mmCIF file of C-alpha atoms in Angstrom:
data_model
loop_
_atom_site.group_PDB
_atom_site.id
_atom_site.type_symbol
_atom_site.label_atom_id
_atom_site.label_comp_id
_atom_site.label_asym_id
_atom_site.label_seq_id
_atom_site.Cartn_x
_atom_site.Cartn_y
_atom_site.Cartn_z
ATOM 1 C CA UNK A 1 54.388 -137.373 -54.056
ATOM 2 C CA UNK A 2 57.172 -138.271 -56.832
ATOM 3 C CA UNK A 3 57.154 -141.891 -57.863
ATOM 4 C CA UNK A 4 60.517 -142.151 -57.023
ATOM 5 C CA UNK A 5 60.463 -141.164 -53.432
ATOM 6 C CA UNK A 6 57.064 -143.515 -52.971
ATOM 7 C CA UNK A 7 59.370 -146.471 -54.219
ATOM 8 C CA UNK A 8 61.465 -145.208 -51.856
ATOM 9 C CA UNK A 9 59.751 -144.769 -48.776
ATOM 10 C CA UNK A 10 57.556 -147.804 -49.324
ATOM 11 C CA UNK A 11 60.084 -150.029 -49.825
ATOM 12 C CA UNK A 12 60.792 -151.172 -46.101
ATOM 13 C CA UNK A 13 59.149 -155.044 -46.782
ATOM 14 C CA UNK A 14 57.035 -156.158 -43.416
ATOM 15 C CA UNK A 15 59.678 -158.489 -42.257
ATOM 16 C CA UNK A 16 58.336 -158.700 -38.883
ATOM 17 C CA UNK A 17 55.281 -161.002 -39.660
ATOM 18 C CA UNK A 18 57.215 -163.240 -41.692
ATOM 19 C CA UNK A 19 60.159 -163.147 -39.734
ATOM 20 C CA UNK A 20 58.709 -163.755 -36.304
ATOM 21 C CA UNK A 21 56.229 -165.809 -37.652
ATOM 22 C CA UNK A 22 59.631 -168.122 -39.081
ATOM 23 C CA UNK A 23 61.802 -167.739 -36.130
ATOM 24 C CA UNK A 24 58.936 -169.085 -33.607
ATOM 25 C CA UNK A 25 58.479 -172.031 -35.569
ATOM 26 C CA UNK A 26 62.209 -172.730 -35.414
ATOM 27 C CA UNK A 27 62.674 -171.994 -31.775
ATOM 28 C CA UNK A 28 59.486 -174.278 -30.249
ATOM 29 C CA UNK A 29 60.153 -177.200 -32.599
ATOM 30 C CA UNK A 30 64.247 -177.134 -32.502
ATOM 31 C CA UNK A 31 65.143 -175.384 -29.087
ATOM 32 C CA UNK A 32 62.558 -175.897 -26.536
ATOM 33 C CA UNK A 33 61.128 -178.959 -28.122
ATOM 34 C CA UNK A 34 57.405 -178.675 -28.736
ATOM 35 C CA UNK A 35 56.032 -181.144 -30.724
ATOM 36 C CA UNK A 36 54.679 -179.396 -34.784
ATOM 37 C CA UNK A 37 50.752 -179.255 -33.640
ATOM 38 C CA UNK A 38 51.828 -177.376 -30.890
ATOM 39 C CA UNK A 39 53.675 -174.851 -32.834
ATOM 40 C CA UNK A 40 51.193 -174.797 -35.590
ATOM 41 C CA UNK A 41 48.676 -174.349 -32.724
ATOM 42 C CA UNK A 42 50.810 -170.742 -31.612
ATOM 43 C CA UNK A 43 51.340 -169.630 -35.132
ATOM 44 C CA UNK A 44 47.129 -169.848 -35.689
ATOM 45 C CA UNK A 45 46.614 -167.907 -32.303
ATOM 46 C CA UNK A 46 49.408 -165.497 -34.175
ATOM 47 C CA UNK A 47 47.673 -165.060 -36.867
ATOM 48 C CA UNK A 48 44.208 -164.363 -35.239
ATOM 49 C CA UNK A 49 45.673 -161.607 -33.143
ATOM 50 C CA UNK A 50 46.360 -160.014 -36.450
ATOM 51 C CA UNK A 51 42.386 -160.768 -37.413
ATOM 52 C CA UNK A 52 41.220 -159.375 -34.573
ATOM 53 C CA UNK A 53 43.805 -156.486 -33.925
ATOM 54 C CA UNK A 54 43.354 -155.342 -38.100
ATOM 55 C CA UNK A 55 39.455 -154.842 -37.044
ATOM 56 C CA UNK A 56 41.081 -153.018 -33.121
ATOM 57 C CA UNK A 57 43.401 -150.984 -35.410
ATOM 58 C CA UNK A 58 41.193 -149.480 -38.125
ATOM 59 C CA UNK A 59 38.990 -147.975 -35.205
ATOM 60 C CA UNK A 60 42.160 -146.340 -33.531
ATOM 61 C CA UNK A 61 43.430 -145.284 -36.908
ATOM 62 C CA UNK A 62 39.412 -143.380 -37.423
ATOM 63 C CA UNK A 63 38.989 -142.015 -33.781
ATOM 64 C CA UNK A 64 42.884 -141.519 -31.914
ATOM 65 C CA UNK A 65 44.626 -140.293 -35.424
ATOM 66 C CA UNK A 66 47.247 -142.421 -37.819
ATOM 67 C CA UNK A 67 50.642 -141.394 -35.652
ATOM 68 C CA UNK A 68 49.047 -142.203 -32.299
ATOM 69 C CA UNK A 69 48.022 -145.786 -33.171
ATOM 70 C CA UNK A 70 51.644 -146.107 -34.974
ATOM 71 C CA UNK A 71 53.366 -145.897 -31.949
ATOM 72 C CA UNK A 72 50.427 -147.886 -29.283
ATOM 73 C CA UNK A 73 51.558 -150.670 -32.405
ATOM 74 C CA UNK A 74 54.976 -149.948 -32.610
ATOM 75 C CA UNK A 75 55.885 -149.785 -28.700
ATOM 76 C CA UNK A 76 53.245 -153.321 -27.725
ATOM 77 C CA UNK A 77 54.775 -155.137 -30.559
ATOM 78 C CA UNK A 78 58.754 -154.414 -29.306
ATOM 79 C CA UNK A 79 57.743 -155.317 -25.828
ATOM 80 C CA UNK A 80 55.880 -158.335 -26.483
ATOM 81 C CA UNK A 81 58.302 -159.421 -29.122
ATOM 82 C CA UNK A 82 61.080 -159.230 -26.675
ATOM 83 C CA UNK A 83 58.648 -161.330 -23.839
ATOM 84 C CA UNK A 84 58.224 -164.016 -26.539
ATOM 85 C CA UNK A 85 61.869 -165.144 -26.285
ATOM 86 C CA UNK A 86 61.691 -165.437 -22.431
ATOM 87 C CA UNK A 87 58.562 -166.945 -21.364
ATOM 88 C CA UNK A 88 58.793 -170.813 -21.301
ATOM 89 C CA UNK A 89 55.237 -171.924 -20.036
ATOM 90 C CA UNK A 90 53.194 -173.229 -22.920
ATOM 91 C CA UNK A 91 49.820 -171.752 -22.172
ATOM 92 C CA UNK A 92 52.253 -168.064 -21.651
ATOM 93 C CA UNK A 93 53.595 -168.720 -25.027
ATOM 94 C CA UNK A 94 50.760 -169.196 -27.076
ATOM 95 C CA UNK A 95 49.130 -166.017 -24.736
ATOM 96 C CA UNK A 96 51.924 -164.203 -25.849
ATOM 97 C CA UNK A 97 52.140 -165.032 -29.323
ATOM 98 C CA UNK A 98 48.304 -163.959 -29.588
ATOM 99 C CA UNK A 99 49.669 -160.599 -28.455
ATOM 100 C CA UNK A 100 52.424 -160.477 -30.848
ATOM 101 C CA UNK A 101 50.355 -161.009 -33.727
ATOM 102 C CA UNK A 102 47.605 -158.402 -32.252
ATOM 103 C CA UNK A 103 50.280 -156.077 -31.722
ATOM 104 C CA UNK A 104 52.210 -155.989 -34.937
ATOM 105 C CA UNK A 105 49.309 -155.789 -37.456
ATOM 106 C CA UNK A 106 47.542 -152.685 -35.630
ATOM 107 C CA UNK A 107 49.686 -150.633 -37.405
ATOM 108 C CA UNK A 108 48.374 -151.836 -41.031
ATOM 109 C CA UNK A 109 45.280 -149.562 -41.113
ATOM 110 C CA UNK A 110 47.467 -146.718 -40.161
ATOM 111 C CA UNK A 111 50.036 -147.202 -42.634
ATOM 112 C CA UNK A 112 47.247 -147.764 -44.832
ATOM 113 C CA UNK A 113 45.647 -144.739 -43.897
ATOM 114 C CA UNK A 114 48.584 -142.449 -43.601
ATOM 115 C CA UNK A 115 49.221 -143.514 -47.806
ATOM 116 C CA UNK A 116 46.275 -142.329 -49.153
ATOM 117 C CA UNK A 117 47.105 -139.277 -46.517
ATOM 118 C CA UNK A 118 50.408 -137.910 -48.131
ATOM 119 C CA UNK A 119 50.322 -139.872 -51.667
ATOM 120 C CA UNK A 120 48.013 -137.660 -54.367
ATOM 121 C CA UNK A 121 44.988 -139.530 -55.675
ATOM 122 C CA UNK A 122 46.874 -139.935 -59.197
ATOM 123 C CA UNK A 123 49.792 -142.052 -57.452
ATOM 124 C CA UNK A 124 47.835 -143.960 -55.181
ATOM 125 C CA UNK A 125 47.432 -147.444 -57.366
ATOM 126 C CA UNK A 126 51.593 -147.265 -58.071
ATOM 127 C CA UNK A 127 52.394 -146.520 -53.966
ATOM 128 C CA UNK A 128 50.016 -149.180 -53.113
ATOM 129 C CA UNK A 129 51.528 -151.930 -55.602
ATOM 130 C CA UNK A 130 54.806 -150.777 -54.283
ATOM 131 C CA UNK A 131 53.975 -151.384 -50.497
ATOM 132 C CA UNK A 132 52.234 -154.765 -51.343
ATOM 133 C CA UNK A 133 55.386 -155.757 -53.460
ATOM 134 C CA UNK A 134 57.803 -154.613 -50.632
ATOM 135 C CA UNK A 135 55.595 -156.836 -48.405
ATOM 136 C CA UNK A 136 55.667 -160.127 -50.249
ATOM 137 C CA UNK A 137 59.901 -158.927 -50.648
ATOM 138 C CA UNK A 138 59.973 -159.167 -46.820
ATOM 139 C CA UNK A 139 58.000 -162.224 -46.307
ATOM 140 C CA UNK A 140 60.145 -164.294 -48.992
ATOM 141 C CA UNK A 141 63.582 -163.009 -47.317
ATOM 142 C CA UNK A 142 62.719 -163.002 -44.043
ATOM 143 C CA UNK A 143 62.813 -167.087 -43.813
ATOM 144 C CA UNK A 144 66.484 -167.081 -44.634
ATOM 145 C CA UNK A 145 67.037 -164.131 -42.096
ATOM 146 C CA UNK A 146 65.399 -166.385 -39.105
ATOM 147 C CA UNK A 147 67.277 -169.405 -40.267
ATOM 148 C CA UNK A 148 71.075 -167.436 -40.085
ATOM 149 C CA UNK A 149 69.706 -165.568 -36.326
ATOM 150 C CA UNK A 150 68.791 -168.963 -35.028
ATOM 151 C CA UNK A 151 71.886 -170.572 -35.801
ATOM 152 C CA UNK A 152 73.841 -168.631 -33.568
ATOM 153 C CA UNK A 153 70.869 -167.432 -30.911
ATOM 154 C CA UNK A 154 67.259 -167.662 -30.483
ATOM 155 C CA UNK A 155 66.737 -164.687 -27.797
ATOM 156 C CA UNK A 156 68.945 -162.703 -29.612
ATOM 157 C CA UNK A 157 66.926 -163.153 -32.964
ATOM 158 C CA UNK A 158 63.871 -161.957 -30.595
ATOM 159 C CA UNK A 159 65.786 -159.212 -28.944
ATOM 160 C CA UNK A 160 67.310 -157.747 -32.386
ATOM 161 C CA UNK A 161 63.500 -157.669 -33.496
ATOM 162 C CA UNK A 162 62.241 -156.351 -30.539
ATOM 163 C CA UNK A 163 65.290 -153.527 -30.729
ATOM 164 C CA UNK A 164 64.840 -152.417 -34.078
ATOM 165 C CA UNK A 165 60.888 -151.786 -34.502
ATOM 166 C CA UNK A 166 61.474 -149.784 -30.845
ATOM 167 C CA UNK A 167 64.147 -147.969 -32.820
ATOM 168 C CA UNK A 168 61.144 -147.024 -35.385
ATOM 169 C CA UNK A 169 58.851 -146.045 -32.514
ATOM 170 C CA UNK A 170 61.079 -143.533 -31.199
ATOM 171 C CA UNK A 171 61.639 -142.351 -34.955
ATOM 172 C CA UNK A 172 58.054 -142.067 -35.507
ATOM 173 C CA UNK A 173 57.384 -140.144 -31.940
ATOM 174 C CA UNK A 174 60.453 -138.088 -32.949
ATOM 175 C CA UNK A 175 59.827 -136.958 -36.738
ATOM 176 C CA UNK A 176 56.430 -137.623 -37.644
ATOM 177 C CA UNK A 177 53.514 -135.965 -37.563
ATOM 178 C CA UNK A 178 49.516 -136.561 -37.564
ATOM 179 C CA UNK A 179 48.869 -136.927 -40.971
ATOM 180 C CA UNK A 180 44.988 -137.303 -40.307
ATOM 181 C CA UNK A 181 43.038 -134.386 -42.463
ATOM 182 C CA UNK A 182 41.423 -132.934 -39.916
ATOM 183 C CA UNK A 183 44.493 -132.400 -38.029
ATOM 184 C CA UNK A 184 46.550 -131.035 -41.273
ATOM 185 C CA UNK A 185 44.472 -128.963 -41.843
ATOM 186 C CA UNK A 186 45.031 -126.675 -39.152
ATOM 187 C CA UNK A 187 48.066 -125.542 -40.339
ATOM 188 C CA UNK A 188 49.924 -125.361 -44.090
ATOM 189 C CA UNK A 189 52.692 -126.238 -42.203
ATOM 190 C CA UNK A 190 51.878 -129.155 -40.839
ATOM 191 C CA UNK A 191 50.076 -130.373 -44.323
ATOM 192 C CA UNK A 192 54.244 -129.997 -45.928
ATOM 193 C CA UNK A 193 55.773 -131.372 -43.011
ATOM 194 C CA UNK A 194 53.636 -134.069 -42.894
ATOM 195 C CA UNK A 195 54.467 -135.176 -46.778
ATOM 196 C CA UNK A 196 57.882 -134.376 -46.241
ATOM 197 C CA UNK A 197 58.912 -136.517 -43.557
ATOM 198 C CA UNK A 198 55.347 -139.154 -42.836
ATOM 199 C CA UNK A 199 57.217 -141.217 -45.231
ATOM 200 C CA UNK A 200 59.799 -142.229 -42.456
ATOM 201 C CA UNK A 201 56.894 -143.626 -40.300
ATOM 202 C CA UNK A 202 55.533 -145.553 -43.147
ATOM 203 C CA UNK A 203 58.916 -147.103 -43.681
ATOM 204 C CA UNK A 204 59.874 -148.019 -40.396
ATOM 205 C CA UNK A 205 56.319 -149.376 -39.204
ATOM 206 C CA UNK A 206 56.495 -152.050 -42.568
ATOM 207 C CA UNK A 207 60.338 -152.509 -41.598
ATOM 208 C CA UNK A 208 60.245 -154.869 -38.700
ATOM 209 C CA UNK A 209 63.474 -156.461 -39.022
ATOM 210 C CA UNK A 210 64.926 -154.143 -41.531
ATOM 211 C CA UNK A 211 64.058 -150.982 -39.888
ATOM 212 C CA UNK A 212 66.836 -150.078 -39.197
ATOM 213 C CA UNK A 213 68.640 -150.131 -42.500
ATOM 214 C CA UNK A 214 65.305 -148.467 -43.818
ATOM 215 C CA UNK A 215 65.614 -145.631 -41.362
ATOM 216 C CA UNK A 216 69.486 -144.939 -41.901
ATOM 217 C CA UNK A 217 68.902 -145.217 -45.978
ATOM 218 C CA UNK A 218 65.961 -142.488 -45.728
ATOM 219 C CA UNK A 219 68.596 -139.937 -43.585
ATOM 220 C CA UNK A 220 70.875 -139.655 -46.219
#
């Protein structure tokens, strides 16, 4: 895989974990008026849904294939995303935010996975410095982004979220194939279409909130 098109397709920066993680603080301290241990107390039951769902993931990534556990990650993180900005119970929101965390880092082994799938061995260490530089972009931006949402709505800053990594799921479902060897190698078709357009999935599952822009820049 050219350099240039690894920058490329790796450059969609995981917004959604810094993003959501953000916006949540915002929205139980400011809007619904939860006290700072309480919302510190969501964002650690956030972050262990990522511990345990990295462990969950790398199994479904081994035995169900890389583009299969893409969009189980892709689909439960939209929906539970979207849930976060309606439930108002505090027991429901911490449930939910353990689900949100679970649900949108299941799809880092599979990324993972699917890079060292389509990227030859010789470009491996430059693709992987560009998807952990594209990560630390996204998690140093996305604060700002969750401050300008929440000034104007806090559902809507979950619903845009939610709305965009669907938008990836349905790209993903649509254009990209199982990039697993075993199933590659059935076909030398599927081995060129899968290096030719896997890249899309690997954008839009690290785009969270800029998926969409990631998506539209790749169809040109």
């Amino acid at each position: 895989m050219p350099a240039s098109r690894a920058a490329y397709i790796l450059g969609g920066p995981i917004g959604l974990g810094g993003f959501v993680a953000t916006f949540m603080a915002l929205y139980l301290t400011l809007d619904r008026g939860y006290s700072a241990s309480y919302a510190g107390l969501v964002a650690a039951l956030h972050g262990l849904g990522g511990v345990v769902s990295s462990l969950g993931g790398g199994v479904m990534t081994d035995r169900l294939g890389r583009r299969p556990t893409l969009l189980v990650a892709q689909t439960s993180t939209a929906f539970s995303v979207a849930l976060l900005g309606f439930v108002r119970d505090p027991v429901s929101i911490a449930a939910v935010a353990f689900l949100v965390g679970m649900a949108s880092n299941a799809s880092r082994p599979a990324v993972q996975a699917m890079m060292a799938d389509i990227v030859r061995p010789q470009d491996r260490i430059r693709a992987f410095s560009l998807n952990y530089w594209a990560i630390n972009l996204g998690f140093a931006v996305s604060p700002k982004a969750a401050g300008f949402i929440a000034e104007i709505s806090y559902v809507a800053g979950f619903l845009i979220e939610a709305g965009m990594t669907l938008v990836c799921a349905v790209v993903v479902f649509l254009r990209v194939p199982e990039s697993m060897p075993g199933e590659r190698s059935r076909s030398a078709g599927a081995v060129k279409d899968a290096e030719g357009r896997a890249g899309v999935s690997l954008f839009c599952v690290t785009g969270g909130s800029w998926g969409l822009s990631g998506c539209s820049s790749l169809s040109r």
